[in-house]
């Protein structure tokens, strides 16, 4: 009677072909059950056609070979050797005792099949509750439990990659390991490469053929000898780096593949087992989760740093608007031309005041004044540019466009006067002198953005509009006054009373400029 013969370990097996067709596969409803991941659930079938027997591939992952040649179906003759995954079956019509041992080749493990065989529960593995046992699945889970907690507790990307390397060498007989991550353009970039012992490697001898197979088809690959596999032997990396025993698993999380985890042992064939590949695949899953988590943490930290930088210059409302506008966008232009209003507010008589004060008292005094100035600027959506000695500089109209920037600047100046009056009342009650401030506002075009060197930048404004505002405050404004440039006056004349102070020659500028004073004595409400 015709039969198939094979060995499992050192035990010879045989299946007499009593029924036709007879299924071959990993699932228990087959007539010939081969419990190995290299075998698909329903891998092939043997069927009788007339007086002959045929074997038919059922669309298996790894295919079938007849006498070392791939085939989708073939007639079987005496002594034919049929390779099904890691098993080699021999076909016999009579009672021959010929048999073959398991072969070494390249096998694929689909993620879909792996999920079915290993219903990994992250919470269970994280808590270390995997049960020790003798089955391959239990051994994989036990090994994974030893590294999962460490992987998932590391928060930054680079330490995560190092921990993955440690786990690989701790659990697998690999001599080299590599992690490649895909960039936004889909190109694989080497992020870490180590040899056993921890030495860094300069390059990754990962075959592009293997890389494409793993990432596109979402399979894990075990090759016992890449040099002899017809799918990989032509690859340049395989030949140049003499890749023999190797495994490659996708870094997968849910349905996304973010990179690959590749391990190899050069110059020696047959170093890895099916159980090793299952462990590598499981480890790659947890590594991908940890990498995604670390990337998210890095993004959150960078966003927090960016927000902290913004909060140095902008009011909370403006910060929220900027973050909302740029969320998900790439890097914007570092500077641009805008029409803004620039405000300078300077303490009167600060130098003389400091002569009788200790340095800590000076710092405390300036801190109180700068707090009043910052609160006033932020109240009307302005940007605090910088503190210059005893002066505060701010601008309105950037980074968010504000068509009413001149009005906002004037309102901020009036708000500072209001806060200053409250502060002075407290100072008088404490037996201290009254503080006076002079202010100037000028409107026009400026260059605004992050300006500076390669190592330090400030979000600031540059241009003649800024220079004029500084000169108006320094030369024209008197104690308690708010002086306006011509463009600012035109922007607010319908809202606030102003007085023309004449045309003034400012240092460093050609020609005289018209200057106006905000008539604060006629204003009630915001500043009075």
Coordinates of C-alpha atoms in Angstrom, one line a residue, residues 69-383:
X69 CA 12.4 21.7 -6.9
X70 CA 9.4 23.8 -6.0
X71 CA 6.1 22.6 -7.5
X72 CA 2.4 23.4 -7.1
X73 CA 1.4 19.8 -8.0
X74 CA 3.3 16.8 -9.1
X75 CA 2.9 13.1 -9.7
X76 CA 4.7 11.0 -7.1
X77 CA 7.0 8.1 -8.1
X78 CA 8.8 5.6 -5.9
X79 CA 11.4 7.3 -3.6
X80 CA 10.3 10.9 -4.4
X81 CA 11.3 13.3 -1.7
X82 CA 8.7 15.8 -0.7
X83 CA 9.7 18.7 1.4
X84 CA 6.9 20.2 3.5
X85 CA 8.3 22.9 5.8
X86 CA 11.0 21.4 8.0
X87 CA 9.9 17.9 7.2
X88 CA 11.0 15.7 4.3
X89 CA 8.5 13.0 3.3
X90 CA 9.4 10.1 1.1
X91 CA 6.8 8.4 -1.1
X92 CA 6.8 4.6 -1.5
X93 CA 4.4 2.3 -3.3
X94 CA 5.5 -0.8 -1.3
X95 CA 7.1 -1.6 2.0
X96 CA 10.5 0.0 1.6
X97 CA 12.2 1.2 4.8
X98 CA 13.8 4.2 3.2
X99 CA 13.5 7.4 5.1
X100 CA 14.9 10.9 5.3
X101 CA 15.7 13.3 8.1
X102 CA 14.5 16.8 8.5
X103 CA 16.1 19.3 6.1
X104 CA 17.6 22.7 6.6
X105 CA 16.4 25.6 4.4
X106 CA 14.6 28.9 4.6
X107 CA 11.1 29.1 6.1
X108 CA 8.6 31.9 6.5
X109 CA 6.3 32.5 9.4
X110 CA 3.4 34.9 8.7
X111 CA 2.3 37.3 11.4
X112 CA -1.3 36.0 10.9
X113 CA -0.3 32.5 11.8
X114 CA 1.8 33.7 14.7
X115 CA -1.1 35.5 16.2
X116 CA -3.2 32.4 15.9
X117 CA -0.6 30.3 17.7
X118 CA 0.4 32.9 20.2
X119 CA -2.5 34.9 21.6
X120 CA -0.1 37.3 23.4
X121 CA -1.7 39.2 26.2
X122 CA 0.5 42.3 26.9
X123 CA -0.9 42.8 30.4
X124 CA -0.3 39.2 31.3
X125 CA 3.2 39.1 30.0
X126 CA 4.0 42.5 31.6
X127 CA 3.0 41.1 35.0
X128 CA 5.2 38.1 34.5
X129 CA 2.4 35.6 34.8
X130 CA 3.4 33.3 31.9
X131 CA 3.4 29.6 33.0
X132 CA 6.6 27.6 32.8
X133 CA 6.1 24.5 30.7
X134 CA 7.7 22.2 28.3
X135 CA 5.8 23.2 25.1
X136 CA 7.4 25.6 22.6
X137 CA 4.6 28.1 23.2
X138 CA 5.1 28.0 26.9
X139 CA 8.9 28.3 26.6
X140 CA 8.5 31.3 24.3
X141 CA 6.1 33.1 26.7
X142 CA 8.3 32.3 29.7
X143 CA 11.3 33.8 27.9
X144 CA 9.3 36.8 26.8
X145 CA 8.0 37.5 30.3
X146 CA 11.6 37.9 31.5
X147 CA 12.2 40.9 29.1
X148 CA 8.7 42.4 28.6
X149 CA 8.6 44.3 31.9
X150 CA 12.0 45.9 31.3
X151 CA 11.2 46.9 27.7
X152 CA 7.8 48.5 28.5
X153 CA 9.2 50.4 31.5
X154 CA 11.9 52.3 29.5
X155 CA 10.6 55.6 28.3
X156 CA 13.2 56.9 25.8
X157 CA 14.0 55.5 22.4
X158 CA 17.7 55.0 22.6
X159 CA 17.6 53.0 25.9
X160 CA 14.8 50.9 24.5
X161 CA 16.9 49.9 21.5
X162 CA 19.8 49.0 23.9
X163 CA 17.4 46.9 26.0
X164 CA 16.2 45.1 22.9
X165 CA 19.8 44.2 22.0
X166 CA 20.3 42.9 25.5
X167 CA 17.2 40.7 25.3
X168 CA 18.2 39.3 21.9
X169 CA 21.6 38.2 23.1
X170 CA 20.2 36.9 26.4
X171 CA 17.6 34.7 24.7
X172 CA 19.0 33.7 21.3
X173 CA 22.2 32.1 20.0
X174 CA 22.9 35.1 17.7
X175 CA 26.3 36.6 17.1
X176 CA 25.1 39.9 15.6
X177 CA 21.8 41.9 15.9
X178 CA 20.5 44.9 14.0
X179 CA 17.4 47.1 14.3
X180 CA 16.3 49.1 11.3
X181 CA 13.4 51.6 11.5
X182 CA 11.5 52.9 8.5
X183 CA 11.5 56.7 8.1
X184 CA 8.4 58.7 6.9
X185 CA 9.5 58.0 3.3
X186 CA 9.5 54.2 3.9
X187 CA 13.3 53.8 3.8
X188 CA 15.0 51.5 6.3
X189 CA 17.5 53.3 8.5
X190 CA 19.9 51.5 10.8
X191 CA 19.3 52.6 14.4
X192 CA 21.5 50.2 16.4
X193 CA 23.8 47.3 15.5
X194 CA 25.7 45.2 18.1
X195 CA 27.7 42.1 18.2
X196 CA 27.6 39.6 21.1
X197 CA 29.6 41.3 23.8
X198 CA 28.3 44.8 23.1
X199 CA 30.6 46.0 20.4
X200 CA 28.9 48.5 18.0
X201 CA 28.8 47.6 14.3
X202 CA 29.2 50.2 11.6
X203 CA 26.8 48.7 9.0
X204 CA 24.0 46.2 8.7
X205 CA 24.5 43.3 6.2
X206 CA 20.7 42.9 5.8
X207 CA 19.8 41.7 2.4
X208 CA 17.4 44.0 0.7
X209 CA 15.6 40.9 -0.6
X210 CA 15.0 39.7 2.9
X211 CA 14.1 43.2 4.1
X212 CA 11.4 43.6 1.4
X213 CA 10.0 40.1 2.0
X214 CA 9.7 40.7 5.8
X215 CA 8.2 44.2 5.6
X216 CA 5.9 43.9 2.6
X217 CA 4.6 40.4 3.2
X218 CA 4.6 40.7 7.0
X219 CA 6.4 37.5 7.6
X220 CA 9.3 36.4 9.8
X221 CA 12.1 34.6 8.1
X222 CA 14.5 31.8 9.3
X223 CA 17.2 30.8 6.9
X224 CA 19.6 28.0 7.9
X225 CA 21.8 28.8 5.0
X226 CA 21.1 31.9 3.0
X227 CA 24.0 31.1 0.6
X228 CA 22.1 28.0 -0.7
X229 CA 18.6 29.5 -0.9
X230 CA 17.7 30.4 -4.4
X231 CA 15.6 33.4 -3.2
X232 CA 18.5 35.0 -1.3
X233 CA 21.7 33.7 -2.7
X234 CA 21.7 36.3 -5.5
X235 CA 21.5 39.2 -3.1
X236 CA 24.7 41.3 -2.9
X237 CA 24.6 41.6 0.9
X238 CA 24.2 37.9 1.3
X239 CA 27.3 37.2 -0.7
X240 CA 29.5 40.1 0.5
X241 CA 28.8 39.5 4.2
X242 CA 28.6 35.7 3.9
X243 CA 25.2 35.5 5.6
X244 CA 24.3 31.9 6.5
X245 CA 22.2 31.3 9.6
X246 CA 19.9 34.4 10.0
X247 CA 16.5 35.4 11.2
X248 CA 14.5 38.5 10.5
X249 CA 11.3 39.5 12.1
X250 CA 9.1 42.6 11.4
X251 CA 8.8 45.1 14.2
X252 CA 5.0 45.0 14.3
X253 CA 2.3 46.5 16.4
X254 CA -1.2 45.7 15.4
X255 CA -1.1 45.9 11.6
X256 CA 1.8 48.4 11.3
X257 CA 5.4 47.4 10.5
X258 CA 7.8 50.1 11.7
X259 CA 11.0 48.3 11.0
X260 CA 12.8 45.0 11.3
X261 CA 14.8 43.1 13.9
X262 CA 17.6 41.1 12.2
X263 CA 20.0 38.6 13.8
X264 CA 22.6 36.3 12.2
X265 CA 25.5 34.0 12.9
X266 CA 27.9 34.3 10.0
X267 CA 30.0 31.4 8.7
X268 CA 27.9 28.7 10.4
X269 CA 24.8 27.1 9.0
X270 CA 21.8 25.7 11.0
X271 CA 22.2 27.7 14.1
X272 CA 18.5 28.7 14.7
X273 CA 15.4 26.7 15.3
X274 CA 11.7 27.3 14.8
X275 CA 11.4 28.0 18.5
X276 CA 14.1 30.7 18.1
X277 CA 12.1 32.4 15.3
X278 CA 8.9 32.4 17.4
X279 CA 10.8 34.0 20.3
X280 CA 12.3 36.6 17.9
X281 CA 8.8 37.4 16.4
X282 CA 7.3 37.8 19.9
X283 CA 10.3 39.9 21.0
X284 CA 9.9 42.1 17.9
X285 CA 6.3 42.7 18.7
X286 CA 7.1 43.9 22.2
X287 CA 10.0 45.9 20.9
X288 CA 7.7 47.7 18.4
X289 CA 5.3 48.6 21.2
X290 CA 8.1 49.9 23.3
X291 CA 9.6 51.9 20.4
X292 CA 6.2 53.4 19.6
X293 CA 5.8 54.3 23.2
X294 CA 9.3 55.8 23.4
X295 CA 8.7 57.8 20.2
X296 CA 5.5 59.2 21.6
X297 CA 7.2 60.1 24.9
X298 CA 10.0 61.9 22.9
X299 CA 7.3 63.8 20.9
X300 CA 5.6 64.8 24.1
X301 CA 8.8 66.0 25.7
X302 CA 9.7 68.0 22.6
X303 CA 6.2 69.5 22.5
X304 CA 6.5 70.4 26.2
X305 CA 9.9 72.1 25.6
X306 CA 8.4 74.0 22.6
X307 CA 5.5 75.1 24.8
X308 CA 7.8 76.2 27.5
X309 CA 9.8 78.3 25.0
X310 CA 6.5 79.9 23.7
X311 CA 5.4 80.6 27.3
X312 CA 8.4 82.8 27.8
X313 CA 7.2 85.2 25.1
X314 CA 3.4 84.8 24.7
X315 CA 0.2 84.8 26.7
X316 CA -1.4 81.4 27.4
X317 CA -4.1 82.2 24.9
X318 CA -1.6 83.0 22.2
X319 CA 0.4 79.8 23.0
X320 CA -2.7 77.7 22.6
X321 CA -3.4 79.3 19.3
X322 CA 0.1 78.8 18.0
X323 CA 0.2 75.1 19.1
X324 CA -3.2 74.5 17.5
X325 CA -2.1 76.2 14.3
X326 CA 1.1 74.2 13.9
X327 CA 0.0 70.8 15.3
X328 CA 0.8 68.2 12.7
X329 CA 2.6 70.7 10.5
X330 CA 6.2 70.6 9.6
X331 CA 8.8 73.2 10.5
X332 CA 7.6 76.6 9.4
X333 CA 9.8 79.4 8.0
X334 CA 12.0 80.7 10.8
X335 CA 11.2 84.4 10.1
X336 CA 8.9 86.5 8.0
X337 CA 7.9 90.1 7.4
X338 CA 4.9 91.4 9.4
X339 CA 3.2 94.6 10.3
X340 CA 3.3 95.0 14.1
X341 CA 3.2 97.5 16.9
X342 CA 6.3 97.7 19.1
X343 CA 6.0 98.8 22.8
X344 CA 8.9 100.0 25.0
X345 CA 8.3 100.6 28.7
X346 CA 11.3 102.0 30.7
X347 CA 11.6 102.8 34.4
X348 CA 12.4 106.5 35.1
X349 CA 15.5 107.2 37.3
X350 CA 16.5 103.6 37.7
X351 CA 20.3 104.3 37.8
X352 CA 20.0 106.8 40.6
X353 CA 17.6 104.5 42.5
X354 CA 20.0 101.6 42.3
X355 CA 22.9 103.5 43.9
X356 CA 21.3 103.0 47.4
X357 CA 20.1 99.4 46.9
X358 CA 21.7 96.1 47.5
X359 CA 21.9 93.8 44.4
X360 CA 19.2 91.4 45.8
X361 CA 16.9 94.4 46.4
X362 CA 17.5 95.6 42.8
X363 CA 16.7 92.1 41.4
X364 CA 13.5 91.9 43.5
X365 CA 12.5 95.5 42.4
X366 CA 13.0 94.7 38.7
X367 CA 11.2 91.4 39.1
X368 CA 8.1 93.2 40.4
X369 CA 8.1 95.7 37.6
X370 CA 8.7 93.1 34.9
X371 CA 5.8 91.0 36.3
X372 CA 3.5 94.0 35.9
X373 CA 4.8 94.6 32.3
X374 CA 4.4 90.9 31.4
X375 CA 0.9 90.6 32.8
X376 CA -0.1 93.7 30.9
X377 CA 1.3 92.5 27.6
X378 CA -0.2 89.0 27.9
X379 CA -3.6 90.5 28.9
X380 CA -4.0 91.8 25.3
X381 CA -2.3 88.9 23.4
X382 CA 1.1 90.5 23.0
X383 CA 4.5 88.9 22.7

